[in-house]
């Protein structure tokens, strides 16, 4: 018997809401499923430096490179994440039993229109959604500038680059492994794009590191609006170099501050213990920059760091010095007592007329060459009447209560931020504490402004931007980082900040708490005190909870590998100089070791050699059984994508004898490319997906080779579509993920199954062939108090806990389908590697 659902008292439920930005738009960039129509070539963009700035930092390669070019490439949309839809499936009052008329399905007309619209790349605008992009920051920023016309649109850029040039400590090799050590083979990240980022930017040590940073800062500057700011987070190891570079790119006059913020309680050292890192803050144009002053609460006991607040006025009006115990907080001050400090009532500068003032029967005069700060005599009289004057020796002093201004402006030392986050809650080895980025964001942006972080990591900037109603774009070369950030955003909950002008949406701003700023002048002039806005304390709407708004997951297409040395003039920045040499090495290895299949079987070769005159097919081979084969290698540092598969297939048509196998060998497969290989049926031809062991590309970075198999076959992910035959969900479907092929390095065999290696999988129950829009998302490896578990605890009654528990498994919730549709399942393993399975579904599809 199915469990009966409890009756829900809907009046007790909070409303789950999101912030969206209907008034903003974004360029219509291609979805990955339509990438083949994205054929307009764009020239490389050239950026130049002013070589005549002085004085400046010098490093190897700087003088020679006064300009550089960047490949102009489209960014493709791979996933469209709508957290409200994913959560709706597990809400107590939601669409967990979706019907065919529900939100789940688009009509055929809608879909056709969407396809037509989608194909007009860059021709029109779409509604704004936030963006998580996989790929190199330089190419992504260039694409934003050149293809999407986004110069001057970003209000704040946050950059948290690797602090230095050590390899391992900068990157995380597995989704759930956070204790990463430099120079340890097993901690070496083996994502192709990461190896590339490393080789491009750190291989020449500090020299390539500085060029890397300078190039990115230059493009970031182009993207910034005239009122915008950039923040660069860096440790003491390189802060001096990075500041010089920022001076060069942004101009010394645009330097705002070098902030020191605390990250730890300190480390044991022979000398001084380092407790924090730096943030360099520059404006695009200091004269026009946007700035909101932030405040910290005034310490109610000390008042300020100098300990000036050391008196109390008791409820009966009596005034006295606080005792040492009261000041140290060991003893409470009496009820109704108010803490105060005293301040000077005179300023320097002579006066023309004498100005004696009588207070409590005694006449007081300012000292020689001084005058009263308040106006004379009425201001002084008002202060006396307000009981704000006290006689101290021969002088009069002003009484300033701590509550006159209960906050103090923040300065460049942030010693309380980051402290709560020390390392306990970290999802990513190099994660920044959100409160640090929050301060930067609140100082320099308003709700609705656009924030860019080109070093996403676990997505802290995007998370903070989402929390504070700022639009965001973030990118990272690491798929592991992208996976972590995606999960963090998808499962986040936030307070709902009250909108100041609901009709104007988030951009109308929030309702903020204010504090009075009572001053000697305001009392003396009988003026109401000024109100200071606390930009970090918006009013919260209690009956609402907020989740992340919709965002897209995007990626750069993989660059095409140059097949033969000096073969042609394909744009070069992506190619490894000695691609042909590498490919020849791989071919030798292929001949020597063959391709391992599941169950230990091997495809062996009698001949493997270079193929001349083709670009995408680099090798020709013959199996032991005399079957001819051709080989397409993906780049060493990029995944194999659909373009390459299509081009290789075209080239293959002219090869004689007709190949029996076409081997697609890659360190990483773009999920759509893997699907294309799986789905392509060609008479007399077998398409093989062959995974290359990352040892082949990281041998020089490792101390010892694992000595295991270099090539193995990857099958399709093992996904079952099950029609439910009985019970309340009869007629609906569910999906079961049984695993995917995984090479066990220790045992040296290809294993199937391995659901324990699945970090995330997502199900689109109505796949449109363009990009995935998951309706259900699963994190099988998730621990307690993370992701869905945390969200369920926060949302409590709004969530059906039995249903959300399923989001930790490998079997989906029941779902309805429409005829002639497709479902798509994307699986992401713990190394961030993705595979995609598309299954036709519905009566006509069988
Ligand atoms: C120090 S981490 C950022 C951590 C982040 N602040 C957080 O809170 O999680 C630096 C990130 O920059 C990424 N990265 C390094 N080089 C890159 C490049 N060329 N393009 C994009 N991302 C890059 C790394 O993969 C890494 O995730």
mmCIF file of N, CA, C and O in Angstrom, residues 96-177:
data_model
loop_
_atom_site.group_PDB
_atom_site.id
_atom_site.type_symbol
_atom_site.label_atom_id
_atom_site.label_comp_id
_atom_site.label_asym_id
_atom_site.label_seq_id
_atom_site.Cartn_x
_atom_site.Cartn_y
_atom_site.Cartn_z
ATOM 1 N N UNK A 96 4.747 17.184 -7.461
ATOM 2 C CA UNK A 96 5.478 15.941 -7.454
ATOM 3 C C UNK A 96 4.714 14.824 -8.168
ATOM 4 O O UNK A 96 5.258 13.804 -8.487
ATOM 5 N N UNK A 97 3.437 15.034 -8.379
ATOM 6 C CA UNK A 97 2.722 14.095 -9.243
ATOM 7 C C UNK A 97 2.262 14.861 -10.473
ATOM 8 O O UNK A 97 1.101 15.179 -10.635
ATOM 9 N N UNK A 98 3.225 15.225 -11.284
ATOM 10 C CA UNK A 98 2.957 16.109 -12.416
ATOM 11 C C UNK A 98 2.007 15.449 -13.410
ATOM 12 O O UNK A 98 2.118 14.279 -13.682
ATOM 13 N N UNK A 99 1.111 16.218 -13.936
ATOM 14 C CA UNK A 99 0.266 15.667 -14.978
ATOM 15 C C UNK A 99 0.668 16.248 -16.322
ATOM 16 O O UNK A 99 1.518 17.130 -16.409
ATOM 17 N N UNK A 100 0.068 15.735 -17.347
ATOM 18 C CA UNK A 100 0.531 16.097 -18.683
ATOM 19 C C UNK A 100 0.258 17.549 -19.033
ATOM 20 O O UNK A 100 0.885 18.102 -19.914
ATOM 21 N N UNK A 101 -0.715 18.127 -18.352
ATOM 22 C CA UNK A 101 -0.994 19.533 -18.649
ATOM 23 C C UNK A 101 -0.119 20.459 -17.795
ATOM 24 O O UNK A 101 -0.138 21.658 -17.955
ATOM 25 N N UNK A 102 0.630 19.860 -16.881
ATOM 26 C CA UNK A 102 1.374 20.659 -15.896
ATOM 27 C C UNK A 102 2.481 21.485 -16.508
ATOM 28 O O UNK A 102 2.606 21.607 -17.724
ATOM 29 N N UNK A 103 3.295 22.025 -15.648
ATOM 30 C CA UNK A 103 4.374 22.912 -16.070
ATOM 31 C C UNK A 103 5.449 22.182 -16.845
ATOM 32 O O UNK A 103 6.319 22.750 -17.448
ATOM 33 N N UNK A 104 5.338 20.858 -16.810
ATOM 34 C CA UNK A 104 6.447 20.060 -17.289
ATOM 35 C C UNK A 104 6.667 20.127 -18.796
ATOM 36 O O UNK A 104 7.779 20.065 -19.285
ATOM 37 N N UNK A 105 5.586 20.247 -19.537
ATOM 38 C CA UNK A 105 5.732 20.103 -20.985
ATOM 39 C C UNK A 105 5.540 21.413 -21.726
ATOM 40 O O UNK A 105 4.666 22.193 -21.410
ATOM 41 N N UNK A 106 6.341 21.550 -22.747
ATOM 42 C CA UNK A 106 6.122 22.657 -23.677
ATOM 43 C C UNK A 106 5.266 22.122 -24.814
ATOM 44 O O UNK A 106 5.389 20.958 -25.181
ATOM 45 N N UNK A 107 4.447 22.978 -25.406
ATOM 46 C CA UNK A 107 3.685 22.513 -26.563
ATOM 47 C C UNK A 107 4.642 22.418 -27.748
ATOM 48 O O UNK A 107 5.725 23.011 -27.748
ATOM 49 N N UNK A 108 4.223 21.679 -28.770
ATOM 50 C CA UNK A 108 5.086 21.518 -29.940
ATOM 51 C C UNK A 108 5.347 22.864 -30.602
ATOM 52 O O UNK A 108 6.435 23.127 -31.111
ATOM 53 N N UNK A 109 4.325 23.726 -30.581
ATOM 54 C CA UNK A 109 4.495 25.046 -31.222
ATOM 55 C C UNK A 109 5.534 25.860 -30.447
ATOM 56 O O UNK A 109 6.452 26.452 -31.012
ATOM 57 N N UNK A 110 5.377 25.819 -29.119
ATOM 58 C CA UNK A 110 6.349 26.545 -28.281
ATOM 59 C C UNK A 110 7.767 26.058 -28.571
ATOM 60 O O UNK A 110 8.705 26.823 -28.681
ATOM 61 N N UNK A 111 7.860 24.753 -28.685
ATOM 62 C CA UNK A 111 9.182 24.166 -28.883
ATOM 63 C C UNK A 111 9.771 24.573 -30.232
ATOM 64 O O UNK A 111 10.941 24.923 -30.325
ATOM 65 N N UNK A 112 8.929 24.544 -31.272
ATOM 66 C CA UNK A 112 9.405 24.930 -32.603
ATOM 67 C C UNK A 112 9.852 26.389 -32.585
ATOM 68 O O UNK A 112 10.896 26.749 -33.150
ATOM 69 N N UNK A 113 9.064 27.224 -31.892
ATOM 70 C CA UNK A 113 9.428 28.644 -31.843
ATOM 71 C C UNK A 113 10.770 28.807 -31.104
ATOM 72 O O UNK A 113 11.643 29.562 -31.518
ATOM 73 N N UNK A 114 10.912 28.053 -30.037
ATOM 74 C CA UNK A 114 12.146 28.141 -29.262
ATOM 75 C C UNK A 114 13.357 27.747 -30.118
ATOM 76 O O UNK A 114 14.402 28.375 -30.069
ATOM 77 N N UNK A 115 13.165 26.723 -30.929
ATOM 78 C CA UNK A 115 14.265 26.272 -31.807
ATOM 79 C C UNK A 115 14.637 27.351 -32.809
ATOM 80 O O UNK A 115 15.799 27.653 -33.029
ATOM 81 N N UNK A 116 13.596 27.945 -33.412
ATOM 82 C CA UNK A 116 13.858 28.990 -34.401
ATOM 83 C C UNK A 116 14.564 30.179 -33.762
ATOM 84 O O UNK A 116 15.529 30.722 -34.296
ATOM 85 N N UNK A 117 14.044 30.568 -32.589
ATOM 86 C CA UNK A 117 14.656 31.696 -31.875
ATOM 87 C C UNK A 117 16.098 31.373 -31.530
ATOM 88 O O UNK A 117 16.993 32.186 -31.675
ATOM 89 N N UNK A 118 16.292 30.139 -31.072
ATOM 90 C CA UNK A 118 17.616 29.772 -30.560
ATOM 91 C C UNK A 118 18.663 29.868 -31.654
ATOM 92 O O UNK A 118 19.807 30.229 -31.426
ATOM 93 N N UNK A 119 18.239 29.557 -32.876
ATOM 94 C CA UNK A 119 19.218 29.445 -33.946
ATOM 95 C C UNK A 119 19.737 30.801 -34.424
ATOM 96 O O UNK A 119 20.802 30.903 -35.016
ATOM 97 N N UNK A 120 18.998 31.861 -34.129
ATOM 98 C CA UNK A 120 19.480 33.194 -34.537
ATOM 99 C C UNK A 120 20.517 33.674 -33.527
ATOM 100 O O UNK A 120 20.309 34.649 -32.800
ATOM 101 N N UNK A 121 21.648 32.990 -33.518
ATOM 102 C CA UNK A 121 22.649 33.290 -32.494
ATOM 103 C C UNK A 121 23.054 34.761 -32.538
ATOM 104 O O UNK A 121 23.324 35.305 -33.599
ATOM 105 N N UNK A 122 23.104 35.382 -31.396
ATOM 106 C CA UNK A 122 23.571 36.767 -31.217
ATOM 107 C C UNK A 122 22.690 37.808 -31.929
ATOM 108 O O UNK A 122 22.991 38.979 -31.906
ATOM 109 N N UNK A 123 21.594 37.353 -32.580
ATOM 110 C CA UNK A 123 20.782 38.300 -33.352
ATOM 111 C C UNK A 123 19.800 39.040 -32.463
ATOM 112 O O UNK A 123 19.419 40.142 -32.754
ATOM 113 N N UNK A 124 19.343 38.368 -31.457
ATOM 114 C CA UNK A 124 18.380 39.044 -30.579
ATOM 115 C C UNK A 124 18.758 38.747 -29.133
ATOM 116 O O UNK A 124 19.693 37.990 -28.866
ATOM 117 N N UNK A 125 18.009 39.353 -28.232
ATOM 118 C CA UNK A 125 18.347 39.198 -26.807
ATOM 119 C C UNK A 125 17.356 38.249 -26.141
ATOM 120 O O UNK A 125 16.214 38.149 -26.558
ATOM 121 N N UNK A 126 17.811 37.599 -25.107
ATOM 122 C CA UNK A 126 16.924 36.787 -24.274
ATOM 123 C C UNK A 126 16.856 37.412 -22.889
ATOM 124 O O UNK A 126 17.691 38.227 -22.535
ATOM 125 N N UNK A 127 15.880 36.966 -22.099
ATOM 126 C CA UNK A 127 15.777 37.462 -20.720
ATOM 127 C C UNK A 127 17.019 37.043 -19.945
ATOM 128 O O UNK A 127 17.575 35.977 -20.162
ATOM 129 N N UNK A 128 17.395 37.879 -19.026
ATOM 130 C CA UNK A 128 18.602 37.592 -18.264
ATOM 131 C C UNK A 128 18.472 36.331 -17.413
ATOM 132 O O UNK A 128 17.457 36.121 -16.738
ATOM 133 N N UNK A 129 19.503 35.479 -17.444
ATOM 134 C CA UNK A 129 19.670 34.455 -16.413
ATOM 135 C C UNK A 129 21.153 34.458 -16.057
ATOM 136 O O UNK A 129 21.998 34.797 -16.895
ATOM 137 N N UNK A 130 21.447 34.075 -14.832
ATOM 138 C CA UNK A 130 22.843 34.052 -14.389
ATOM 139 C C UNK A 130 23.593 32.919 -15.077
ATOM 140 O O UNK A 130 22.971 32.009 -15.625
ATOM 141 N N UNK A 131 24.939 32.971 -15.009
ATOM 142 C CA UNK A 131 25.725 32.090 -15.881
ATOM 143 C C UNK A 131 26.927 31.472 -15.173
ATOM 144 O O UNK A 131 27.747 32.184 -14.601
ATOM 145 N N UNK A 132 27.012 30.159 -15.264
ATOM 146 C CA UNK A 132 28.144 29.404 -14.728
ATOM 147 C C UNK A 132 28.840 28.783 -15.936
ATOM 148 O O UNK A 132 28.243 27.961 -16.621
ATOM 149 N N UNK A 133 30.083 29.187 -16.206
ATOM 150 C CA UNK A 133 30.699 28.822 -17.488
ATOM 151 C C UNK A 133 31.974 28.002 -17.265
ATOM 152 O O UNK A 133 32.856 28.400 -16.493
ATOM 153 N N UNK A 134 32.088 26.884 -17.970
ATOM 154 C CA UNK A 134 33.300 26.066 -17.894
ATOM 155 C C UNK A 134 34.250 26.513 -18.993
ATOM 156 O O UNK A 134 33.863 26.585 -20.157
ATOM 157 N N UNK A 135 35.466 26.843 -18.609
ATOM 158 C CA UNK A 135 36.444 27.210 -19.635
ATOM 159 C C UNK A 135 37.439 28.227 -19.126
ATOM 160 O O UNK A 135 37.353 28.699 -17.983
ATOM 161 N N UNK A 136 38.366 28.572 -20.005
ATOM 162 C CA UNK A 136 39.414 29.494 -19.618
ATOM 163 C C UNK A 136 38.883 30.918 -19.537
ATOM 164 O O UNK A 136 38.195 31.395 -20.441
ATOM 165 N N UNK A 137 39.266 31.609 -18.479
ATOM 166 C CA UNK A 137 38.726 32.943 -18.213
ATOM 167 C C UNK A 137 39.045 33.943 -19.325
ATOM 168 O O UNK A 137 38.240 34.818 -19.626
ATOM 169 N N UNK A 138 40.210 33.809 -19.938
ATOM 170 C CA UNK A 138 40.596 34.795 -20.952
ATOM 171 C C UNK A 138 39.688 34.644 -22.180
ATOM 172 O O UNK A 138 39.179 35.632 -22.719
ATOM 173 N N UNK A 139 39.468 33.412 -22.596
ATOM 174 C CA UNK A 139 38.636 33.175 -23.782
ATOM 175 C C UNK A 139 37.185 33.554 -23.465
ATOM 176 O O UNK A 139 36.477 34.125 -24.306
ATOM 177 N N UNK A 140 36.757 33.276 -22.257
ATOM 178 C CA UNK A 140 35.375 33.599 -21.882
ATOM 179 C C UNK A 140 35.171 35.119 -21.855
ATOM 180 O O UNK A 140 34.204 35.637 -22.408
ATOM 181 N N UNK A 141 36.102 35.833 -21.240
ATOM 182 C CA UNK A 141 35.950 37.298 -21.194
ATOM 183 C C UNK A 141 36.003 37.876 -22.602
ATOM 184 O O UNK A 141 35.269 38.801 -22.940
ATOM 185 N N UNK A 142 36.868 37.316 -23.433
ATOM 186 C CA UNK A 142 36.967 37.797 -24.815
ATOM 187 C C UNK A 142 35.658 37.549 -25.570
ATOM 188 O O UNK A 142 35.192 38.397 -26.329
ATOM 189 N N UNK A 143 35.046 36.390 -25.317
ATOM 190 C CA UNK A 143 33.780 36.092 -25.978
ATOM 191 C C UNK A 143 32.689 37.057 -25.493
ATOM 192 O O UNK A 143 31.868 37.527 -26.277
ATOM 193 N N UNK A 144 32.708 37.367 -24.207
ATOM 194 C CA UNK A 144 31.732 38.330 -23.671
ATOM 195 C C UNK A 144 31.916 39.695 -24.335
ATOM 196 O O UNK A 144 30.949 40.390 -24.640
ATOM 197 N N UNK A 145 33.177 40.052 -24.576
ATOM 198 C CA UNK A 145 33.448 41.362 -25.164
ATOM 199 C C UNK A 145 33.151 41.378 -26.656
ATOM 200 O O UNK A 145 32.413 42.223 -27.158
ATOM 201 N N UNK A 146 33.706 40.386 -27.344
ATOM 202 C CA UNK A 146 33.668 40.423 -28.808
ATOM 203 C C UNK A 146 32.357 39.900 -29.390
ATOM 204 O O UNK A 146 31.845 40.454 -30.339
ATOM 205 N N UNK A 147 31.842 38.806 -28.823
ATOM 206 C CA UNK A 147 30.656 38.201 -29.437
ATOM 207 C C UNK A 147 29.376 38.735 -28.797
ATOM 208 O O UNK A 147 28.358 38.823 -29.438
ATOM 209 N N UNK A 148 29.452 39.048 -27.494
ATOM 210 C CA UNK A 148 28.220 39.417 -26.806
ATOM 211 C C UNK A 148 28.121 40.910 -26.522
ATOM 212 O O UNK A 148 27.127 41.374 -25.963
ATOM 213 N N UNK A 149 29.169 41.647 -26.870
ATOM 214 C CA UNK A 149 29.132 43.111 -26.721
ATOM 215 C C UNK A 149 28.923 43.567 -25.286
ATOM 216 O O UNK A 149 28.118 44.459 -25.021
ATOM 217 N N UNK A 150 29.629 42.936 -24.351
ATOM 218 C CA UNK A 150 29.369 43.259 -22.948
ATOM 219 C C UNK A 150 30.345 44.262 -22.329
ATOM 220 O O UNK A 150 30.369 44.419 -21.100
ATOM 221 N N UNK A 151 31.126 44.944 -23.150
ATOM 222 C CA UNK A 151 32.073 45.930 -22.590
ATOM 223 C C UNK A 151 31.304 46.940 -21.732
ATOM 224 O O UNK A 151 30.221 47.385 -22.114
ATOM 225 N N UNK A 152 31.859 47.254 -20.566
ATOM 226 C CA UNK A 152 31.269 48.278 -19.707
ATOM 227 C C UNK A 152 30.018 47.843 -18.963
ATOM 228 O O UNK A 152 29.345 48.655 -18.339
ATOM 229 N N UNK A 153 29.683 46.542 -18.987
ATOM 230 C CA UNK A 153 28.415 46.137 -18.351
ATOM 231 C C UNK A 153 28.576 45.519 -16.965
ATOM 232 O O UNK A 153 27.597 45.253 -16.292
ATOM 233 N N UNK A 154 29.819 45.276 -16.565
ATOM 234 C CA UNK A 154 30.023 44.586 -15.288
ATOM 235 C C UNK A 154 30.304 45.623 -14.192
ATOM 236 O O UNK A 154 31.103 46.526 -14.384
ATOM 237 N N UNK A 155 29.648 45.469 -13.070
ATOM 238 C CA UNK A 155 29.835 46.451 -11.993
ATOM 239 C C UNK A 155 30.967 46.048 -11.050
ATOM 240 O O UNK A 155 31.653 46.900 -10.500
ATOM 241 N N UNK A 156 31.152 44.761 -10.857
ATOM 242 C CA UNK A 156 32.231 44.326 -9.956
ATOM 243 C C UNK A 156 32.857 43.041 -10.494
ATOM 244 O O UNK A 156 32.152 42.135 -10.931
ATOM 245 N N UNK A 157 34.185 43.014 -10.462
ATOM 246 C CA UNK A 157 34.899 41.788 -10.829
ATOM 247 C C UNK A 157 35.621 41.302 -9.574
ATOM 248 O O UNK A 157 36.278 42.094 -8.887
ATOM 249 N N UNK A 158 35.479 40.029 -9.265
ATOM 250 C CA UNK A 158 36.233 39.445 -8.156
ATOM 251 C C UNK A 158 37.160 38.392 -8.743
ATOM 252 O O UNK A 158 36.733 37.563 -9.551
ATOM 253 N N UNK A 159 38.418 38.439 -8.375
ATOM 254 C CA UNK A 159 39.379 37.445 -8.874
ATOM 255 C C UNK A 159 40.128 36.868 -7.675
ATOM 256 O O UNK A 159 40.713 37.604 -6.889
ATOM 257 N N UNK A 160 40.062 35.564 -7.558
ATOM 258 C CA UNK A 160 40.807 34.881 -6.502
ATOM 259 C C UNK A 160 41.692 33.853 -7.196
ATOM 260 O O UNK A 160 41.386 32.665 -7.207
ATOM 261 N N UNK A 161 42.767 34.305 -7.824
ATOM 262 C CA UNK A 161 43.580 33.374 -8.606
ATOM 263 C C UNK A 161 44.369 32.477 -7.674
ATOM 264 O O UNK A 161 44.498 32.777 -6.483
ATOM 265 N N UNK A 162 44.875 31.371 -8.199
ATOM 266 C CA UNK A 162 45.834 30.622 -7.390
ATOM 267 C C UNK A 162 46.881 31.612 -6.872
ATOM 268 O O UNK A 162 47.334 32.477 -7.622
ATOM 269 N N UNK A 163 47.213 31.500 -5.609
ATOM 270 C CA UNK A 163 48.091 32.505 -4.988
ATOM 271 C C UNK A 163 49.513 32.461 -5.518
ATOM 272 O O UNK A 163 50.258 33.411 -5.421
ATOM 273 N N UNK A 164 49.888 31.297 -6.007
ATOM 274 C CA UNK A 164 51.271 31.179 -6.438
ATOM 275 C C UNK A 164 51.369 30.113 -7.494
ATOM 276 O O UNK A 164 50.373 29.780 -8.141
ATOM 277 N N UNK A 165 52.537 29.581 -7.632
ATOM 278 C CA UNK A 165 52.769 28.736 -8.786
ATOM 279 C C UNK A 165 52.838 27.246 -8.464
ATOM 280 O O UNK A 165 53.100 26.443 -9.336
ATOM 281 N N UNK A 166 52.582 26.908 -7.219
ATOM 282 C CA UNK A 166 52.601 25.478 -6.903
ATOM 283 C C UNK A 166 51.431 24.803 -7.598
ATOM 284 O O UNK A 166 50.361 25.391 -7.702
ATOM 285 N N UNK A 167 51.604 23.591 -8.028
ATOM 286 C CA UNK A 167 50.552 22.954 -8.821
ATOM 287 C C UNK A 167 49.420 22.385 -7.966
ATOM 288 O O UNK A 167 48.305 22.883 -7.969
ATOM 289 N N UNK A 168 49.757 21.388 -7.206
ATOM 290 C CA UNK A 168 48.716 20.612 -6.539
ATOM 291 C C UNK A 168 47.864 21.426 -5.590
ATOM 292 O O UNK A 168 46.660 21.229 -5.497
ATOM 293 N N UNK A 169 48.458 22.362 -4.902
ATOM 294 C CA UNK A 169 47.711 23.068 -3.875
ATOM 295 C C UNK A 169 46.686 24.021 -4.481
ATOM 296 O O UNK A 169 45.874 24.590 -3.778
ATOM 297 N N UNK A 170 46.725 24.205 -5.797
ATOM 298 C CA UNK A 170 45.791 25.139 -6.404
ATOM 299 C C UNK A 170 44.491 24.492 -6.862
ATOM 300 O O UNK A 170 43.523 25.165 -7.118
ATOM 301 N N UNK A 171 44.487 23.210 -7.029
ATOM 302 C CA UNK A 171 43.331 22.584 -7.658
ATOM 303 C C UNK A 171 42.915 21.348 -6.883
ATOM 304 O O UNK A 171 43.729 20.682 -6.279
ATOM 305 N N UNK A 172 41.629 21.054 -6.993
ATOM 306 C CA UNK A 172 41.115 19.899 -6.265
ATOM 307 C C UNK A 172 40.852 18.762 -7.251
ATOM 308 O O UNK A 172 40.144 18.944 -8.227
ATOM 309 N N UNK A 173 41.397 17.557 -6.999
ATOM 310 C CA UNK A 173 41.253 16.495 -7.998
ATOM 311 C C UNK A 173 39.925 15.750 -7.962
ATOM 312 O O UNK A 173 39.521 15.149 -8.933
ATOM 313 N N UNK A 174 39.255 15.727 -6.821
ATOM 314 C CA UNK A 174 37.982 15.027 -6.723
ATOM 315 C C UNK A 174 36.960 15.924 -6.043
ATOM 316 O O UNK A 174 37.312 16.765 -5.219
ATOM 317 N N UNK A 175 35.690 15.682 -6.385
ATOM 318 C CA UNK A 175 34.623 16.504 -5.825
ATOM 319 C C UNK A 175 34.661 16.511 -4.301
ATOM 320 O O UNK A 175 34.442 17.521 -3.657
ATOM 321 N N UNK A 176 34.945 15.337 -3.717
ATOM 322 C CA UNK A 176 34.835 15.243 -2.259
ATOM 323 C C UNK A 176 36.189 15.073 -1.559
ATOM 324 O O UNK A 176 36.258 14.581 -0.456
ATOM 325 N N UNK A 177 37.271 15.493 -2.203
ATOM 326 C CA UNK A 177 38.579 15.349 -1.549
ATOM 327 C C UNK A 177 39.164 16.744 -1.356
ATOM 328 O O UNK A 177 39.479 17.419 -2.322
#
